[in-house]
C-alpha positions as a Markdown table, in Angstrom:
| # | Residue | x | y | z |
|---|---|---|---|---|
| 1 | Met | 33.9 | 211.7 | 204.7 |
| 2 | Gly | 30.2 | 212.5 | 204.2 |
| 3 | Phe | 29.4 | 208.9 | 203.3 |
| 4 | Leu | 31.3 | 207.6 | 206.4 |
| 5 | Met | 29.5 | 210.0 | 208.6 |
| 6 | Arg | 26.1 | 208.8 | 207.3 |
| 7 | Gln | 27.2 | 205.2 | 207.7 |
| 8 | Asn | 28.3 | 205.7 | 211.2 |
| 9 | Phe | 25.1 | 207.5 | 212.0 |
| 10 | Asn | 23.0 | 204.6 | 210.7 |
| 11 | Asn | 25.1 | 202.1 | 212.7 |
| 12 | Gln | 24.6 | 204.0 | 215.9 |
| 13 | Tyr | 20.8 | 204.3 | 215.2 |
| 14 | Glu | 20.4 | 200.6 | 214.5 |
| 15 | Lys | 22.1 | 199.8 | 217.8 |
| 16 | Lys | 19.4 | 201.8 | 219.6 |
| 17 | Gly | 16.6 | 199.6 | 218.3 |
| 18 | Pro | 14.1 | 199.3 | 215.4 |
| 19 | Ser | 13.4 | 202.4 | 213.3 |
| 20 | Met | 10.3 | 204.5 | 213.9 |
| 21 | Phe | 9.0 | 203.3 | 210.5 |
| 22 | Arg | 9.1 | 199.7 | 211.6 |
| 23 | Ile | 7.4 | 200.5 | 214.9 |
| 24 | Ile | 4.6 | 202.3 | 213.0 |
| 25 | Phe | 4.3 | 199.5 | 210.4 |
| 26 | Ile | 4.0 | 196.8 | 213.1 |
| 27 | Gly | 1.4 | 198.9 | 215.0 |
| 28 | Ile | -0.7 | 199.2 | 211.9 |
| 29 | Ile | -0.6 | 195.5 | 211.3 |
| 30 | Ile | -1.6 | 194.7 | 214.9 |
| 31 | Met | -4.4 | 197.3 | 214.7 |
| 32 | Ala | -5.7 | 195.7 | 211.4 |
| 33 | Ile | -5.7 | 192.2 | 212.9 |
| 34 | Thr | -7.5 | 193.4 | 216.0 |
| 35 | Leu | -10.2 | 195.2 | 214.0 |
| 36 | Leu | -10.6 | 192.1 | 211.8 |
| 37 | Val | -11.1 | 189.8 | 214.9 |
| 38 | Ile | -13.6 | 192.3 | 216.4 |
| 39 | Ser | -15.6 | 192.5 | 213.1 |
| 40 | Ile | -15.9 | 188.7 | 212.9 |
| 41 | Phe | -16.4 | 187.7 | 216.5 |
| 42 | Val | -17.5 | 190.7 | 218.6 |
| 43 | Leu | -19.7 | 192.9 | 216.5 |
| 44 | Pro | -22.0 | 190.7 | 214.3 |
| 45 | Asp | -25.1 | 191.5 | 216.3 |
| 46 | Arg | -24.3 | 195.1 | 217.0 |
| 47 | Leu | -23.7 | 195.9 | 213.3 |
| 48 | Glu | -27.1 | 194.5 | 212.5 |
| 49 | Glu | -29.2 | 196.2 | 215.2 |
| 50 | Gly | -30.2 | 199.1 | 213.0 |
| 51 | Asp | -31.3 | 196.8 | 210.3 |
| 52 | Thr | -33.3 | 194.4 | 212.4 |
| 53 | Val | -37.1 | 194.1 | 211.9 |
| 54 | Tyr | -37.4 | 191.1 | 214.2 |
| 55 | Lys | -34.8 | 188.9 | 215.7 |
| 56 | Ala | -36.0 | 185.4 | 216.6 |
| 57 | Glu | -35.3 | 184.3 | 220.2 |
| 58 | Tyr | -34.3 | 180.7 | 220.3 |
| 59 | Pro | -35.3 | 178.7 | 223.4 |
| 60 | Thr | -32.8 | 177.4 | 226.0 |
| 61 | Gln | -32.6 | 173.8 | 225.0 |
| 62 | Thr | -29.2 | 172.1 | 225.8 |
| 63 | Glu | -30.3 | 168.5 | 225.2 |
| 64 | Pro | -31.8 | 166.8 | 222.2 |
| 65 | Pro | -35.6 | 167.4 | 222.5 |
| 66 | Asn | -37.9 | 164.5 | 223.1 |
| 67 | Val | -40.7 | 165.6 | 220.8 |
| 68 | Glu | -42.7 | 163.2 | 218.7 |
| 69 | Leu | -43.4 | 164.6 | 215.2 |
| 70 | Ser | -46.8 | 164.0 | 213.5 |
| 71 | Ser | -46.9 | 161.4 | 210.7 |
| 72 | Leu | -48.4 | 164.1 | 208.5 |
| 73 | Leu | -45.3 | 166.3 | 208.8 |
| 74 | Thr | -42.7 | 163.4 | 208.6 |
| 75 | Asp | -44.4 | 161.9 | 205.6 |
| 76 | Ser | -44.5 | 165.3 | 203.9 |
| 77 | Ile | -40.8 | 166.0 | 204.5 |
| 78 | Lys | -39.8 | 162.6 | 203.2 |
| 79 | Gln | -41.8 | 163.0 | 200.0 |
| 80 | Phe | -40.3 | 166.4 | 199.6 |
| 81 | Ala | -36.8 | 165.0 | 200.0 |
| 82 | Ala | -37.5 | 162.3 | 197.4 |
| 83 | Asp | -38.9 | 164.9 | 194.9 |
| 84 | Ser | -36.2 | 167.5 | 195.5 |
| 85 | Val | -32.9 | 165.5 | 195.6 |
| 86 | Pro | -32.9 | 164.8 | 191.8 |
| 87 | Lys | -33.5 | 168.6 | 191.2 |
| 88 | Thr | -30.6 | 169.6 | 193.6 |
| 89 | Leu | -27.9 | 167.0 | 194.1 |
| 90 | Gly | -28.8 | 165.3 | 190.8 |
| 91 | Thr | -28.0 | 168.4 | 188.8 |
| 92 | Lys | -24.5 | 169.2 | 190.2 |
| 93 | Gln | -21.0 | 167.6 | 190.0 |
| 94 | Gly | -18.3 | 167.1 | 192.5 |
| 95 | Asn | -18.6 | 167.3 | 196.2 |
| 96 | Arg | -22.0 | 168.6 | 197.2 |
| 97 | Leu | -24.3 | 168.8 | 200.2 |
| 98 | Tyr | -28.0 | 169.5 | 200.5 |
| 99 | Ser | -30.5 | 169.7 | 203.4 |
| 100 | Pro | -34.1 | 168.8 | 202.5 |
| 101 | Val | -35.2 | 169.6 | 206.0 |
| 102 | Ser | -33.7 | 173.1 | 205.8 |
| 103 | Leu | -35.3 | 173.8 | 202.4 |
| 104 | Tyr | -38.6 | 172.5 | 203.6 |
| 105 | Ser | -38.4 | 174.8 | 206.6 |
| 106 | Ser | -37.5 | 177.8 | 204.4 |
| 107 | Leu | -40.5 | 177.1 | 202.1 |
| 108 | Leu | -42.8 | 177.0 | 205.2 |
| 109 | Met | -41.5 | 180.5 | 205.9 |
| 110 | Leu | -42.0 | 181.7 | 202.4 |
| 111 | Ser | -45.6 | 180.4 | 202.3 |
| 112 | Ser | -46.5 | 182.3 | 205.4 |
| 113 | Leu | -45.5 | 185.5 | 203.6 |
| 114 | Ser | -47.6 | 184.9 | 200.5 |
| 115 | Thr | -51.1 | 184.4 | 199.4 |
| 116 | Gly | -53.1 | 183.6 | 196.3 |
| 117 | Glu | -51.5 | 181.7 | 193.4 |
| 118 | Thr | -48.1 | 182.4 | 194.9 |
| 119 | Lys | -48.9 | 180.6 | 198.1 |
| 120 | Ala | -50.8 | 177.8 | 196.2 |
| 121 | Glu | -47.6 | 176.9 | 194.3 |
| 122 | Ile | -45.5 | 176.8 | 197.4 |
| 123 | Leu | -48.0 | 174.6 | 199.2 |
| 124 | Ala | -48.1 | 172.3 | 196.3 |
| 125 | Ala | -44.3 | 171.9 | 196.6 |
| 126 | Leu | -44.9 | 171.1 | 200.3 |
| 127 | Asn | -47.3 | 168.4 | 199.3 |
| 128 | Lys | -50.3 | 170.6 | 199.7 |
| 129 | Gln | -49.8 | 171.3 | 203.4 |
| 130 | Thr | -52.0 | 174.0 | 204.9 |
| 131 | Asn | -51.1 | 174.4 | 208.5 |
| 132 | Val | -47.7 | 175.9 | 207.8 |
| 133 | Asp | -47.3 | 177.9 | 211.0 |
| 134 | Glu | -48.0 | 174.8 | 213.1 |
| 135 | Gln | -45.6 | 172.7 | 211.0 |
| 136 | Ala | -42.8 | 175.3 | 211.3 |
| 137 | Gln | -43.2 | 175.4 | 215.1 |
| 138 | Glu | -43.4 | 171.6 | 215.4 |
| 139 | Leu | -40.3 | 171.0 | 213.2 |
| 140 | Phe | -38.2 | 173.6 | 215.0 |
| 141 | Ser | -39.2 | 172.3 | 218.5 |
| 142 | Ala | -38.4 | 168.7 | 217.5 |
| 143 | Leu | -34.9 | 169.5 | 216.2 |
| 144 | Tyr | -33.4 | 172.5 | 217.9 |
| 145 | Tyr | -30.9 | 172.2 | 220.7 |
| 146 | Gln | -27.5 | 173.7 | 221.6 |
| 147 | Gly | -25.4 | 172.1 | 224.3 |
| 148 | Glu | -21.7 | 171.6 | 225.2 |
| 149 | Gln | -21.7 | 168.2 | 223.5 |
| 150 | Gly | -23.6 | 169.0 | 220.4 |
| 151 | Gly | -26.4 | 170.8 | 218.7 |
| 152 | Leu | -28.8 | 171.2 | 215.8 |
| 153 | Val | -29.5 | 174.8 | 214.7 |
| 154 | Leu | -32.1 | 175.3 | 212.0 |
| 155 | Gly | -32.0 | 178.9 | 210.9 |
| 156 | Asn | -34.1 | 181.1 | 208.6 |
| 157 | Ser | -33.6 | 184.8 | 207.8 |
| 158 | Leu | -35.4 | 187.2 | 205.6 |
| 159 | Trp | -33.4 | 190.0 | 203.9 |
| 160 | Ile | -35.6 | 192.9 | 202.7 |
| 161 | Asn | -34.6 | 195.8 | 200.5 |
| 162 | Thr | -35.1 | 199.2 | 202.0 |
| 163 | Thr | -36.8 | 200.2 | 198.7 |
| 164 | Ile | -40.1 | 198.6 | 199.9 |
| 165 | Glu | -42.3 | 199.2 | 202.9 |
| 166 | Val | -43.0 | 196.1 | 205.0 |
| 167 | Asn | -45.6 | 195.1 | 207.5 |
| 168 | Lys | -43.4 | 195.0 | 210.6 |
| 169 | Ala | -46.3 | 193.9 | 212.9 |
| 170 | Tyr | -46.8 | 190.8 | 210.7 |
| 171 | Leu | -43.1 | 190.1 | 210.5 |
| 172 | Gln | -42.9 | 190.2 | 214.3 |
| 173 | Gln | -45.9 | 187.8 | 214.5 |
| 174 | Thr | -44.6 | 185.3 | 212.1 |
| 175 | Gly | -41.1 | 185.6 | 213.5 |
| 176 | Glu | -42.4 | 184.7 | 217.0 |
| 177 | Gln | -44.4 | 181.8 | 215.7 |
| 178 | Asn | -41.8 | 180.4 | 213.2 |
| 179 | Tyr | -38.4 | 181.6 | 214.5 |
| 180 | Leu | -37.9 | 183.7 | 211.4 |
| 181 | Thr | -35.4 | 186.6 | 211.8 |
| 182 | Ser | -35.9 | 189.5 | 209.4 |
| 183 | Tyr | -33.7 | 192.4 | 208.4 |
| 184 | Gln | -34.2 | 195.4 | 206.1 |
| 185 | Ile | -31.0 | 196.6 | 204.5 |
| 186 | Gly | -29.9 | 198.7 | 201.6 |
| 187 | Tyr | -29.1 | 196.3 | 198.7 |
| 188 | Lys | -27.4 | 199.1 | 196.8 |
| 189 | Ser | -24.7 | 199.6 | 199.4 |
| 190 | Gly | -23.2 | 196.3 | 198.7 |
| 191 | Ser | -22.9 | 195.5 | 202.4 |
| 192 | Ser | -25.5 | 192.8 | 202.3 |
| 193 | Arg | -23.0 | 190.0 | 201.8 |
| 194 | Asp | -21.1 | 190.9 | 204.9 |
| 195 | Lys | -24.2 | 191.2 | 207.0 |
| 196 | Val | -25.5 | 187.8 | 205.8 |
| 197 | Ala | -22.1 | 186.3 | 206.4 |
| 198 | Arg | -22.2 | 187.5 | 210.0 |
| 199 | Trp | -25.7 | 186.1 | 210.5 |
| 200 | Leu | -24.5 | 182.7 | 209.2 |
| 201 | Arg | -21.4 | 182.7 | 211.4 |
| 202 | His | -23.6 | 183.5 | 214.4 |
| 203 | Asn | -25.8 | 180.5 | 213.7 |
| 204 | Ser | -23.0 | 178.0 | 212.9 |
| 205 | Asn | -20.2 | 178.4 | 215.4 |
| 206 | Asn | -18.4 | 180.5 | 212.8 |
| 207 | Arg | -18.4 | 177.6 | 210.3 |
| 208 | Leu | -20.7 | 179.1 | 207.7 |
| 209 | Gly | -20.5 | 182.5 | 205.9 |
| 210 | Val | -16.9 | 182.1 | 204.7 |
| 211 | Arg | -17.9 | 182.7 | 201.1 |
| 212 | Ser | -19.7 | 186.0 | 201.6 |
| 213 | Ala | -19.5 | 187.0 | 198.0 |
| 214 | Ala | -22.2 | 184.6 | 197.2 |
| 215 | Tyr | -24.7 | 186.7 | 199.2 |
| 216 | Ser | -24.6 | 189.9 | 197.2 |
| 217 | Phe | -28.1 | 191.2 | 196.4 |
| 218 | Ser | -28.8 | 193.4 | 193.4 |
| 219 | Asn | -30.8 | 196.6 | 194.0 |
| 220 | Asp | -33.6 | 195.4 | 191.7 |
| 221 | Gln | -34.4 | 192.6 | 194.1 |
| 222 | Tyr | -37.1 | 193.1 | 196.8 |
| 223 | Phe | -36.4 | 190.4 | 199.3 |
| 224 | Ser | -34.4 | 187.1 | 199.7 |
| 225 | Leu | -34.5 | 184.2 | 202.1 |
| 226 | Val | -31.4 | 182.6 | 203.6 |
| 227 | Gly | -31.6 | 179.2 | 205.3 |
| 228 | Ser | -28.9 | 177.4 | 207.3 |
| 229 | Leu | -28.5 | 174.1 | 209.1 |
| 230 | Tyr | -25.6 | 173.4 | 211.5 |
| 231 | Tyr | -25.2 | 170.1 | 213.3 |
| 232 | Gln | -22.8 | 168.7 | 215.8 |
| 233 | Ala | -22.9 | 165.2 | 217.3 |
| 234 | Gln | -20.6 | 162.4 | 218.5 |
| 235 | Trp | -20.3 | 158.8 | 217.4 |
| 236 | Gln | -21.9 | 156.4 | 219.8 |
| 237 | Lys | -18.6 | 154.4 | 219.3 |
| 238 | Pro | -15.8 | 156.8 | 218.3 |
| 239 | Phe | -12.9 | 155.8 | 216.0 |
| 240 | Asn | -9.5 | 155.3 | 217.6 |
| 241 | Pro | -7.0 | 157.8 | 216.0 |
| 242 | Gln | -4.2 | 155.2 | 216.4 |
| 243 | Asp | -6.0 | 153.0 | 213.9 |
| 244 | Ser | -6.0 | 155.6 | 211.1 |
| 245 | Leu | -4.0 | 155.1 | 208.0 |
| 246 | Thr | -3.2 | 156.9 | 204.8 |
| 247 | Thr | -3.9 | 155.4 | 201.4 |
| 248 | Ser | -5.5 | 156.2 | 198.1 |
| 249 | Phe | -8.9 | 157.5 | 197.2 |
| 250 | Gly | -8.9 | 157.7 | 193.5 |
| 251 | Glu | -5.8 | 159.6 | 192.6 |
| 252 | Asn | -5.4 | 161.2 | 196.0 |
| 253 | Glu | -3.8 | 160.1 | 199.3 |
| 254 | Val | -6.2 | 160.6 | 202.2 |
| 255 | Thr | -6.5 | 159.7 | 205.8 |
| 256 | Tyr | -8.9 | 156.9 | 206.6 |
| 257 | Met | -10.4 | 156.0 | 210.0 |
| 258 | Lys | -11.1 | 152.4 | 210.9 |
| 259 | Lys | -13.3 | 150.7 | 213.4 |
| 260 | Thr | -15.5 | 147.6 | 213.9 |
| 261 | Glu | -19.0 | 148.3 | 215.1 |
| 262 | Val | -22.4 | 146.6 | 215.1 |
| 263 | Gly | -24.7 | 148.6 | 212.9 |
| 264 | Ser | -27.5 | 148.5 | 210.2 |
| 265 | Tyr | -26.4 | 147.0 | 206.9 |
| 266 | Trp | -28.2 | 146.5 | 203.6 |
| 267 | Gln | -27.1 | 145.4 | 200.2 |
| 268 | Asp | -29.1 | 146.3 | 197.2 |
| 269 | Asp | -28.6 | 145.4 | 193.5 |
| 270 | Asn | -26.3 | 148.4 | 192.9 |
| 271 | Tyr | -25.1 | 149.7 | 196.2 |
| 272 | Arg | -24.3 | 148.8 | 199.8 |
| 273 | Leu | -25.5 | 150.7 | 202.8 |
| 274 | Gly | -24.4 | 150.9 | 206.4 |
| 275 | Ser | -25.2 | 153.2 | 209.3 |
| 276 | Met | -23.4 | 154.5 | 212.4 |
| 277 | Glu | -25.3 | 155.6 | 215.5 |
| 278 | Leu | -24.8 | 159.1 | 217.0 |
| 279 | Thr | -25.2 | 159.9 | 220.7 |
| 280 | Asp | -28.3 | 162.1 | 220.2 |
| 281 | Gly | -30.2 | 159.2 | 218.6 |
| 282 | Asn | -29.7 | 160.3 | 215.0 |
| 283 | Lys | -27.6 | 158.2 | 212.6 |
| 284 | Met | -25.2 | 158.7 | 209.7 |
| 285 | Val | -25.8 | 156.5 | 206.7 |
| 286 | Phe | -23.1 | 155.8 | 204.1 |
| 287 | Ile | -24.1 | 154.5 | 200.6 |
| 288 | Leu | -21.3 | 152.9 | 198.5 |
| 289 | Pro | -22.3 | 152.4 | 194.9 |
| 290 | Asp | -21.0 | 149.2 | 193.2 |
| 291 | Glu | -18.1 | 149.5 | 190.9 |
| 292 | Asn | -20.3 | 149.9 | 187.8 |
| 293 | Thr | -22.7 | 152.4 | 189.4 |
| 294 | Thr | -22.2 | 156.1 | 189.9 |
| 295 | Thr | -23.5 | 158.4 | 192.7 |
| 296 | Asp | -25.2 | 160.5 | 190.0 |
| 297 | Ser | -27.3 | 157.5 | 188.8 |
| 298 | Leu | -28.4 | 156.7 | 192.3 |
| 299 | Leu | -29.5 | 160.3 | 192.8 |
| 300 | Ala | -31.2 | 160.8 | 189.4 |
| 301 | Gly | -34.5 | 159.3 | 190.6 |
| 302 | Thr | -36.5 | 159.1 | 193.8 |
| 303 | Glu | -36.0 | 155.4 | 194.6 |
| 304 | Leu | -32.9 | 155.7 | 196.8 |
| 305 | Ile | -34.4 | 158.4 | 199.0 |
| 306 | Asp | -37.8 | 156.6 | 199.1 |
| 307 | Asp | -36.1 | 153.3 | 200.2 |
| 308 | Ile | -34.1 | 154.9 | 203.0 |
| 309 | Cys | -36.3 | 157.7 | 204.3 |
| 310 | Lys | -39.6 | 155.9 | 203.9 |
| 311 | Gly | -38.3 | 152.8 | 205.6 |
| 312 | Arg | -38.4 | 150.3 | 202.8 |
| 313 | Ala | -34.7 | 149.7 | 203.0 |
| 314 | Ile | -34.6 | 150.1 | 206.8 |
| 315 | Asp | -37.3 | 147.4 | 207.2 |
| 316 | Arg | -34.8 | 145.0 | 205.5 |
| 317 | Tyr | -31.9 | 146.1 | 207.6 |
| 318 | Ala | -29.9 | 143.5 | 209.5 |
| 319 | Tyr | -27.7 | 144.4 | 212.4 |
| 320 | Asn | -24.2 | 143.2 | 211.4 |
| 321 | Thr | -20.7 | 143.6 | 212.7 |
| 322 | Ile | -19.3 | 146.1 | 210.2 |
| 323 | Asn | -15.6 | 146.6 | 209.5 |
| 324 | Trp | -15.5 | 150.3 | 208.6 |
| 325 | Thr | -12.9 | 152.2 | 206.6 |
| 326 | Val | -14.1 | 155.8 | 206.3 |
| 327 | Pro | -12.1 | 158.9 | 205.0 |
| 328 | Lys | -12.1 | 162.1 | 207.0 |
| 329 | Phe | -13.9 | 164.8 | 205.1 |
| 330 | Ser | -15.5 | 168.2 | 205.4 |
| 331 | Leu | -18.2 | 169.6 | 203.1 |
| 332 | Ile | -19.3 | 173.3 | 203.0 |
| 333 | Tyr | -21.9 | 174.0 | 200.3 |
| 334 | Glu | -24.0 | 177.1 | 199.5 |
| 335 | Trp | -26.9 | 176.8 | 197.1 |
| 336 | Asp | -28.7 | 179.3 | 194.9 |
| 337 | Leu | -32.0 | 177.6 | 195.0 |
| 338 | Ile | -33.9 | 179.5 | 192.3 |
| 339 | Asp | -33.6 | 176.7 | 189.7 |
| 340 | Cys | -34.5 | 174.1 | 192.2 |
| 341 | Leu | -37.6 | 175.9 | 193.4 |
| 342 | Lys | -38.8 | 176.5 | 189.8 |
| 343 | Asn | -38.2 | 172.8 | 189.1 |
| 344 | Leu | -40.5 | 172.1 | 192.1 |
| 345 | Gly | -43.2 | 174.2 | 190.5 |
| 346 | Val | -42.6 | 177.4 | 192.5 |
| 347 | Glu | -42.6 | 179.9 | 189.7 |
| 348 | Asn | -45.1 | 182.6 | 190.4 |
| 349 | Ala | -43.1 | 183.8 | 193.4 |
| 350 | Phe | -40.4 | 185.1 | 190.9 |
| 351 | Ala | -42.9 | 186.9 | 188.6 |
| 352 | Asn | -44.1 | 190.5 | 188.6 |
| 353 | Asn | -47.5 | 189.4 | 189.7 |
| 354 | Ala | -46.3 | 187.6 | 192.8 |
| 355 | Asp | -48.5 | 188.1 | 195.8 |
| 356 | Phe | -46.6 | 188.7 | 199.0 |
| 357 | Ser | -49.2 | 191.1 | 200.4 |
| 358 | Pro | -48.9 | 189.9 | 204.0 |
| 359 | Leu | -45.3 | 191.1 | 203.8 |
| 360 | Thr | -45.7 | 194.3 | 201.8 |
| 361 | Ala | -48.3 | 196.5 | 200.1 |
| 362 | Asn | -45.7 | 197.3 | 197.3 |
| 363 | Ser | -46.4 | 196.0 | 193.9 |
| 364 | Pro | -44.5 | 194.4 | 192.3 |
| 365 | Ala | -42.6 | 192.7 | 195.1 |
| 366 | Phe | -41.4 | 189.4 | 193.8 |
| 367 | Phe | -39.1 | 187.0 | 195.5 |
| 368 | Gly | -35.5 | 187.7 | 194.8 |
| 369 | Gly | -34.3 | 184.2 | 195.4 |
| 370 | Gly | -33.2 | 181.8 | 198.2 |
| 371 | Arg | -29.9 | 180.4 | 199.4 |
| 372 | Gln | -29.0 | 177.5 | 201.6 |
| 373 | Ser | -25.8 | 177.1 | 203.5 |
| 374 | Val | -24.9 | 173.8 | 205.0 |
| 375 | Val | -21.7 | 172.3 | 206.5 |
| 376 | Ile | -20.7 | 168.8 | 207.6 |
| 377 | Ser | -17.4 | 167.5 | 208.9 |
| 378 | Val | -16.6 | 163.9 | 209.8 |
| 379 | Asp | -13.6 | 162.8 | 212.0 |
| 380 | Glu | -12.8 | 160.3 | 214.7 |
| 381 | Asn | -15.2 | 161.8 | 217.2 |
| 382 | Gly | -18.2 | 162.3 | 215.1 |
| 383 | Cys | -20.0 | 164.8 | 212.9 |
| 384 | Glu | -18.6 | 168.3 | 213.0 |
| 385 | Ser | -17.0 | 167.3 | 216.4 |
| 386 | Tyr | -13.8 | 169.3 | 216.4 |
| 387 | Asn | -14.6 | 171.1 | 219.6 |
| 388 | Leu | -16.5 | 168.4 | 221.5 |
| 389 | Thr | -15.5 | 166.6 | 224.7 |
| 390 | Leu | -16.0 | 162.9 | 224.3 |
| 391 | Asn | -18.6 | 161.4 | 226.6 |
| 392 | Ser | -19.9 | 158.5 | 224.5 |
| 393 | Thr | -19.8 | 155.0 | 225.9 |
| 394 | Gly | -17.9 | 153.4 | 223.0 |
| 395 | Gln | -20.1 | 150.4 | 223.3 |
| 396 | Asp | -22.2 | 148.7 | 220.6 |
| 397 | Ile | -25.9 | 149.2 | 221.3 |
| 398 | Tyr | -27.2 | 146.4 | 219.0 |
| 399 | Thr | -26.6 | 142.7 | 218.9 |
| 400 | Pro | -25.4 | 141.4 | 215.5 |
| 401 | Ser | -27.8 | 139.0 | 213.8 |
| 402 | Gly | -25.9 | 138.4 | 210.6 |
| 403 | Glu | -22.4 | 137.7 | 209.2 |
| 404 | Pro | -19.7 | 140.3 | 209.6 |
| 405 | Lys | -19.6 | 142.8 | 206.7 |
| 406 | Thr | -16.9 | 145.2 | 205.3 |
| 407 | Leu | -17.5 | 148.7 | 204.1 |
| 408 | Glu | -14.5 | 150.5 | 202.7 |
| 409 | Leu | -15.3 | 153.9 | 201.4 |
| 410 | Thr | -12.4 | 154.2 | 199.0 |
| 411 | Arg | -14.3 | 155.6 | 196.0 |
| 412 | Pro | -17.1 | 158.2 | 195.7 |
| 413 | Phe | -20.0 | 157.7 | 198.0 |
| 414 | Ile | -23.2 | 159.2 | 199.3 |
| 415 | Val | -23.6 | 160.3 | 203.0 |
| 416 | Met | -26.8 | 161.1 | 204.8 |
| 417 | Val | -27.7 | 162.2 | 208.4 |
| 418 | Leu | -31.1 | 161.0 | 209.4 |
| 419 | Thr | -33.1 | 161.9 | 212.5 |
| 420 | Lys | -34.8 | 159.3 | 214.7 |
| 421 | Asp | -37.8 | 159.7 | 212.4 |
| 422 | Asn | -35.6 | 159.1 | 209.3 |
| 423 | Leu | -35.9 | 162.8 | 208.3 |
| 424 | Pro | -32.9 | 163.7 | 206.1 |
| 425 | Leu | -31.0 | 166.5 | 207.7 |
| 426 | Tyr | -28.2 | 166.2 | 205.1 |
| 427 | Ile | -27.7 | 164.3 | 201.9 |
| 428 | Gly | -24.3 | 164.7 | 200.3 |
| 429 | Val | -21.9 | 163.3 | 197.8 |
| 430 | Val | -18.1 | 162.9 | 198.5 |
| 431 | Glu | -16.2 | 162.7 | 195.3 |
| 432 | Asn | -12.9 | 163.8 | 196.8 |
| 433 | Pro | -12.4 | 163.9 | 200.6 |
| 434 | Leu | -9.6 | 166.5 | 200.3 |
| 435 | Tyr | -11.9 | 169.2 | 198.9 |
| 436 | Gln | -14.6 | 171.1 | 200.7 |
């Protein structure tokens, strides 16, 4: 009888609705999701207010700027790219992505915080440039914009341990000049990775900062520099999604986009190159190695970057009708740049006798390291164009002068995004389009 009474009681209770335990459980789940959303999208800036030394104020620029860069700066960046690519992309395997422009910008920031031998080594890596503040301003002004149809955000942030005293007046001055945001946080607390991740999300439409564990600083470090580059643009002539097909890329089945467009084309002894125009005047270049050539061998030296960025290959371009077959892909890459900087000759910055006296009077106060976060996605609309509204003409802007060519990117290839001045915003390797 007792069992029947309990069973009848439970049946009657179930008819009345869900148990109190279920209601509480569902409420906890909803609250947790709400707090997570708030922490990611609503509170990034508020959580960092107490840590901020100086927050860079970006200008209101909704269209690509029409600023002509000096030949001194463009030549220096192109040489830096040629020198640094073998020491970055050339040392890694698999999908990878690197921004020479972002690293150059970060080194300009680092040089402004240093003096003596430390500064001399950094300037040597920058091809012995001296007017670093002017270059930082010039580069930012020529690249930065954020609009509804695209944008290019070049960000630099300085993360300083609370164990050292800093020259806040100098950080404000250099921040105003160079758009450098600086924070002072407790490395020991372990919260640094979350705060850096929030800063990255804020500067990249929530695309960067997903791997926050990479930004954990140890308490024996004094300060670190984090650079980022986020870019959105549309194809001048978009792909038609109805023309897409699925076929193999190595051992994988991937989605390919197809279109025919007049563009720059060049064939070298061991690779073929073609470019597509973007609506902001920049272009994406695809380099397909020959069957017996690898991407690694092309990136091992300086010749490829020299040929493309310094114009030697571009001078030989012909405008051909190109039949394109391009896989959709997305690359997110985050670099620890210590080895790269040391390979470029920047060593004293990591030593006990490093001289960062403009930043702090503490000694020692050596550089804790640098990281670069970059992302690129390619689909039918353009580069990182998932949330853009198409407004491109869809028309060819060049007249073909040669025979039609075919570029089918069905094996590992190199991708570059170049500015109107042929500055390399991105250089990447796609070994497998399915992996980020």
